[in-house]
């Protein structure tokens, strides 16, 4: 009698997922979000890539300075700046002529404004993640677990995988500068789909807002390719 192979993805709770993140989630049985790892300015817990006329840029969530050496789940948002309005202006400037921007902008704006109700970064990231999956009608079947909720969590991904009885594990794409790499990690079988962006050419790795504003309810045409 054959048994199914359990696939695990070990990711960090990013500000806004991209297609690499989504592919890992959709191809896994279990996803562990590493909220107990030390926050890194090189990571994407606080920044997301968007498309611009000149290529790409990041929109950012400012972090309380004294929290920068703490675990991700203990990091607070610095609400002393008008970062929400700055990010919304960046989105409007770069996406206002996208096909579905006007349709989604009111709810996206309200979701960003709701960050004022969040002292800590992690709950806001998780909220945005679920909202985007809902907008794009993405059904996630993987069991998603926070590292802080595990009785036995290991930052060593090989040991974590063993403890969770998984045979294969993926890690965050291009994250060697801020995520501990395992010796037994598998490379995600993923070719980034090329889709129509608002500006000429194509830039991979943009956050899911880039796809949502351009394709809206037809985003599944691209998501099905991953």
Coordinates of C-alpha atoms in Angstrom, one line a residue:
X1 CA 0.0 0.0 0.0
X2 CA 1.5 3.3 -1.1
X3 CA 1.5 6.4 1.1
X4 CA 1.3 9.9 -0.1
X5 CA 4.4 12.2 0.1
X6 CA 3.9 15.0 2.6
X7 CA 5.1 18.4 1.2
X8 CA 6.0 21.3 3.5
X9 CA 6.6 24.9 2.7
X10 CA 8.7 27.0 5.1
X11 CA 8.0 30.7 4.5
X12 CA 8.0 34.0 6.3
X13 CA 4.7 36.0 6.8
X14 CA 5.3 38.6 4.0
X15 CA 3.6 41.9 3.6
X16 CA 1.9 40.9 0.3
X17 CA 2.6 37.5 -1.3
X18 CA 3.9 37.1 -4.8
X19 CA 3.4 34.3 -7.3
X20 CA 6.5 32.5 -5.9
X21 CA 4.9 32.4 -2.5
X22 CA 1.5 31.4 -3.9
X23 CA 3.1 28.5 -5.9
X24 CA 4.7 27.2 -2.7
X25 CA 1.5 27.4 -0.8
X26 CA -0.6 25.7 -3.5
X27 CA 1.9 22.9 -4.0
X28 CA 2.2 22.0 -0.3
X29 CA 0.2 20.0 2.2
X30 CA 1.5 22.1 5.2
X31 CA 2.8 25.7 5.3
X32 CA 4.8 26.9 8.3
X33 CA 5.1 30.7 8.6
X34 CA 8.3 31.5 10.5
X35 CA 7.0 34.2 12.8
X36 CA 9.6 33.3 15.5
X37 CA 12.6 34.1 13.3
X38 CA 14.4 37.4 13.8
X39 CA 13.1 40.2 11.7
X40 CA 15.4 41.2 8.8
X41 CA 15.3 44.4 6.8
X42 CA 16.3 42.2 3.8
X43 CA 13.1 40.1 4.1
X44 CA 9.7 40.9 2.8
X45 CA 7.6 41.0 6.0
X46 CA 7.5 44.8 5.7
X47 CA 7.8 45.4 1.9
X48 CA 6.2 44.4 -1.4
X49 CA 7.3 44.8 -5.0
X50 CA 5.0 46.7 -7.4
X51 CA 5.4 47.6 -11.1
X52 CA 6.4 51.1 -12.2
X53 CA 7.1 52.8 -15.6
X54 CA 10.8 52.3 -14.9
X55 CA 10.7 48.7 -13.6
X56 CA 9.7 48.0 -10.0
X57 CA 9.8 49.6 -6.6
X58 CA 8.9 48.5 -3.1
X59 CA 6.1 49.8 -0.9
X60 CA 7.0 49.6 2.8
X61 CA 5.6 49.3 6.3
X62 CA 7.9 51.1 8.8
X63 CA 9.0 49.2 11.8
X64 CA 9.5 50.5 15.3
X65 CA 13.3 50.9 15.5
X66 CA 13.8 49.1 18.8
X67 CA 12.0 46.1 17.5
X68 CA 14.3 45.4 14.6
X69 CA 16.3 42.7 16.4
X70 CA 13.2 40.9 17.7
X71 CA 11.3 37.9 16.4
X72 CA 8.8 38.7 13.7
X73 CA 5.7 38.2 15.8
X74 CA 7.0 40.7 18.3
X75 CA 7.7 43.5 15.8
X76 CA 5.4 46.5 15.9
X77 CA 4.4 48.9 13.1
X78 CA 5.7 52.4 13.4
X79 CA 2.5 54.5 13.1
X80 CA 4.3 57.8 13.6
X81 CA 4.6 58.3 9.8
X82 CA 1.9 58.5 7.1
X83 CA 3.1 55.3 5.5
X84 CA -0.5 54.1 4.6
X85 CA -1.2 57.2 2.6
X86 CA 2.2 57.1 0.9
X87 CA 1.6 53.4 -0.1
X88 CA -1.9 54.2 -1.4
X89 CA -0.5 57.1 -3.4
X90 CA 2.1 54.8 -4.9
X91 CA -0.5 52.2 -5.8
X92 CA -2.8 54.9 -7.4
X93 CA 0.1 56.5 -9.3
X94 CA 1.3 53.2 -10.8
X95 CA -2.0 51.3 -11.2
X96 CA -4.8 53.9 -11.6
X97 CA -5.2 53.0 -15.3
X98 CA -5.1 49.3 -14.8
X99 CA -8.2 47.4 -15.9
X100 CA -9.5 46.6 -12.4
X101 CA -7.9 49.2 -10.2
X102 CA -11.1 51.2 -9.8
X103 CA -13.0 48.1 -8.9
X104 CA -10.7 46.9 -6.1
X105 CA -9.3 50.2 -4.9
X106 CA -12.0 51.1 -2.3
X107 CA -11.6 47.7 -0.5
X108 CA -7.8 47.7 -0.8
X109 CA -7.6 51.2 0.5
X110 CA -9.9 50.2 3.5
X111 CA -7.7 47.2 4.1
X112 CA -4.6 49.3 4.3
X113 CA -6.3 51.8 6.5
X114 CA -7.2 49.0 8.9
X115 CA -3.5 48.7 9.7
X116 CA -4.2 51.6 12.1
X117 CA -6.0 49.1 14.3
X118 CA -2.9 46.8 14.4
X119 CA -0.1 47.4 16.8
X120 CA 1.9 44.4 15.5
X121 CA 3.0 43.6 12.0
X122 CA 2.1 39.9 11.9
X123 CA -1.7 40.2 12.4
X124 CA -1.9 42.8 9.7
X125 CA 0.2 40.7 7.3
X126 CA -2.0 37.7 7.9
X127 CA -5.1 39.8 7.4
X128 CA -3.9 41.1 4.0
X129 CA -2.9 37.6 2.9
X130 CA -6.4 36.3 3.5
X131 CA -8.1 39.3 1.9
X132 CA -6.0 38.9 -1.3
X133 CA -6.7 35.2 -1.5
X134 CA -10.4 36.0 -1.1
X135 CA -10.3 38.7 -3.9
X136 CA -8.6 36.3 -6.2
X137 CA -10.8 33.4 -5.2
X138 CA -7.7 31.3 -4.3
X139 CA -8.6 28.1 -2.4
X140 CA -5.8 27.1 -0.1
X141 CA -6.0 23.5 1.0
X142 CA -2.7 23.5 2.8
X143 CA -2.7 23.5 6.6
X144 CA -1.1 26.8 7.6
X145 CA 0.7 26.9 10.9
X146 CA 2.5 29.7 12.7
X147 CA 5.9 28.6 14.1
X148 CA 5.0 30.2 17.4
X149 CA 2.1 27.8 17.7
X150 CA 4.3 24.7 17.3
X151 CA 5.3 22.8 20.5
X152 CA 8.6 21.8 18.9
X153 CA 9.9 24.4 16.4
X154 CA 13.4 24.2 14.9
X155 CA 14.9 27.1 12.9
X156 CA 16.9 24.3 11.2
X157 CA 14.5 23.5 8.3
X158 CA 15.8 19.9 8.0
X159 CA 14.8 19.2 11.7
X160 CA 11.5 21.0 11.3
X161 CA 10.6 18.9 8.3
X162 CA 11.5 15.7 10.2
X163 CA 9.4 16.8 13.2
X164 CA 6.4 17.4 10.9
X165 CA 6.8 14.1 9.2
X166 CA 7.2 15.7 5.8
X167 CA 9.4 14.2 3.0
X168 CA 9.8 17.3 0.8
X169 CA 10.1 20.9 1.8
X170 CA 10.3 24.2 -0.1
X171 CA 11.7 27.5 1.2
X172 CA 11.1 31.1 0.3
X173 CA 12.3 32.1 -3.1
X174 CA 15.6 34.0 -3.3
X175 CA 15.8 34.3 0.5
X176 CA 19.3 33.2 1.3
X177 CA 20.1 36.6 2.9
X178 CA 17.5 36.3 5.5
X179 CA 16.2 32.8 5.8
X180 CA 18.2 29.8 7.1
X181 CA 18.7 27.4 4.3
X182 CA 18.4 23.6 4.7
X183 CA 20.7 21.0 3.3
X184 CA 17.8 18.9 2.1
X185 CA 15.5 21.5 0.6
X186 CA 13.9 20.9 -2.7
X187 CA 13.7 23.4 -5.5
X188 CA 10.1 24.4 -6.3
X189 CA 9.1 23.3 -9.7
X190 CA 7.9 26.7 -10.9
X191 CA 8.3 28.8 -14.0
X192 CA 7.1 32.3 -13.4
X193 CA 4.2 32.9 -15.8
X194 CA 4.6 35.9 -18.0
X195 CA 1.4 38.0 -18.0
X196 CA 0.2 41.3 -19.3
X197 CA 1.3 44.1 -17.0
X198 CA 0.2 47.7 -17.1
X199 CA 3.5 48.9 -18.3
X200 CA 5.7 47.7 -21.2
X201 CA 7.8 44.6 -20.7
X202 CA 7.5 42.1 -17.9
X203 CA 9.0 42.2 -14.4
X204 CA 8.7 39.0 -12.4
X205 CA 8.3 38.9 -8.6
X206 CA 5.7 41.6 -8.2
X207 CA 3.2 41.2 -5.4
X208 CA -0.3 39.8 -6.1
X209 CA -1.8 43.3 -6.3
X210 CA 0.0 43.6 -9.7
X211 CA -2.0 40.7 -11.0
X212 CA -5.2 41.6 -9.3
X213 CA -5.4 45.1 -10.6
X214 CA -4.7 43.9 -14.2
X215 CA -6.7 40.7 -14.3
X216 CA -9.2 40.9 -11.5
X217 CA -11.6 37.9 -11.5
X218 CA -9.7 36.5 -14.5
X219 CA -6.5 36.1 -12.4
X220 CA -7.2 32.4 -12.3
X221 CA -5.9 32.3 -15.9
X222 CA -2.5 33.0 -14.6
X223 CA -2.7 31.2 -11.3
X224 CA -3.7 28.0 -13.1
X225 CA -0.3 28.1 -14.8
X226 CA 1.6 27.7 -11.6

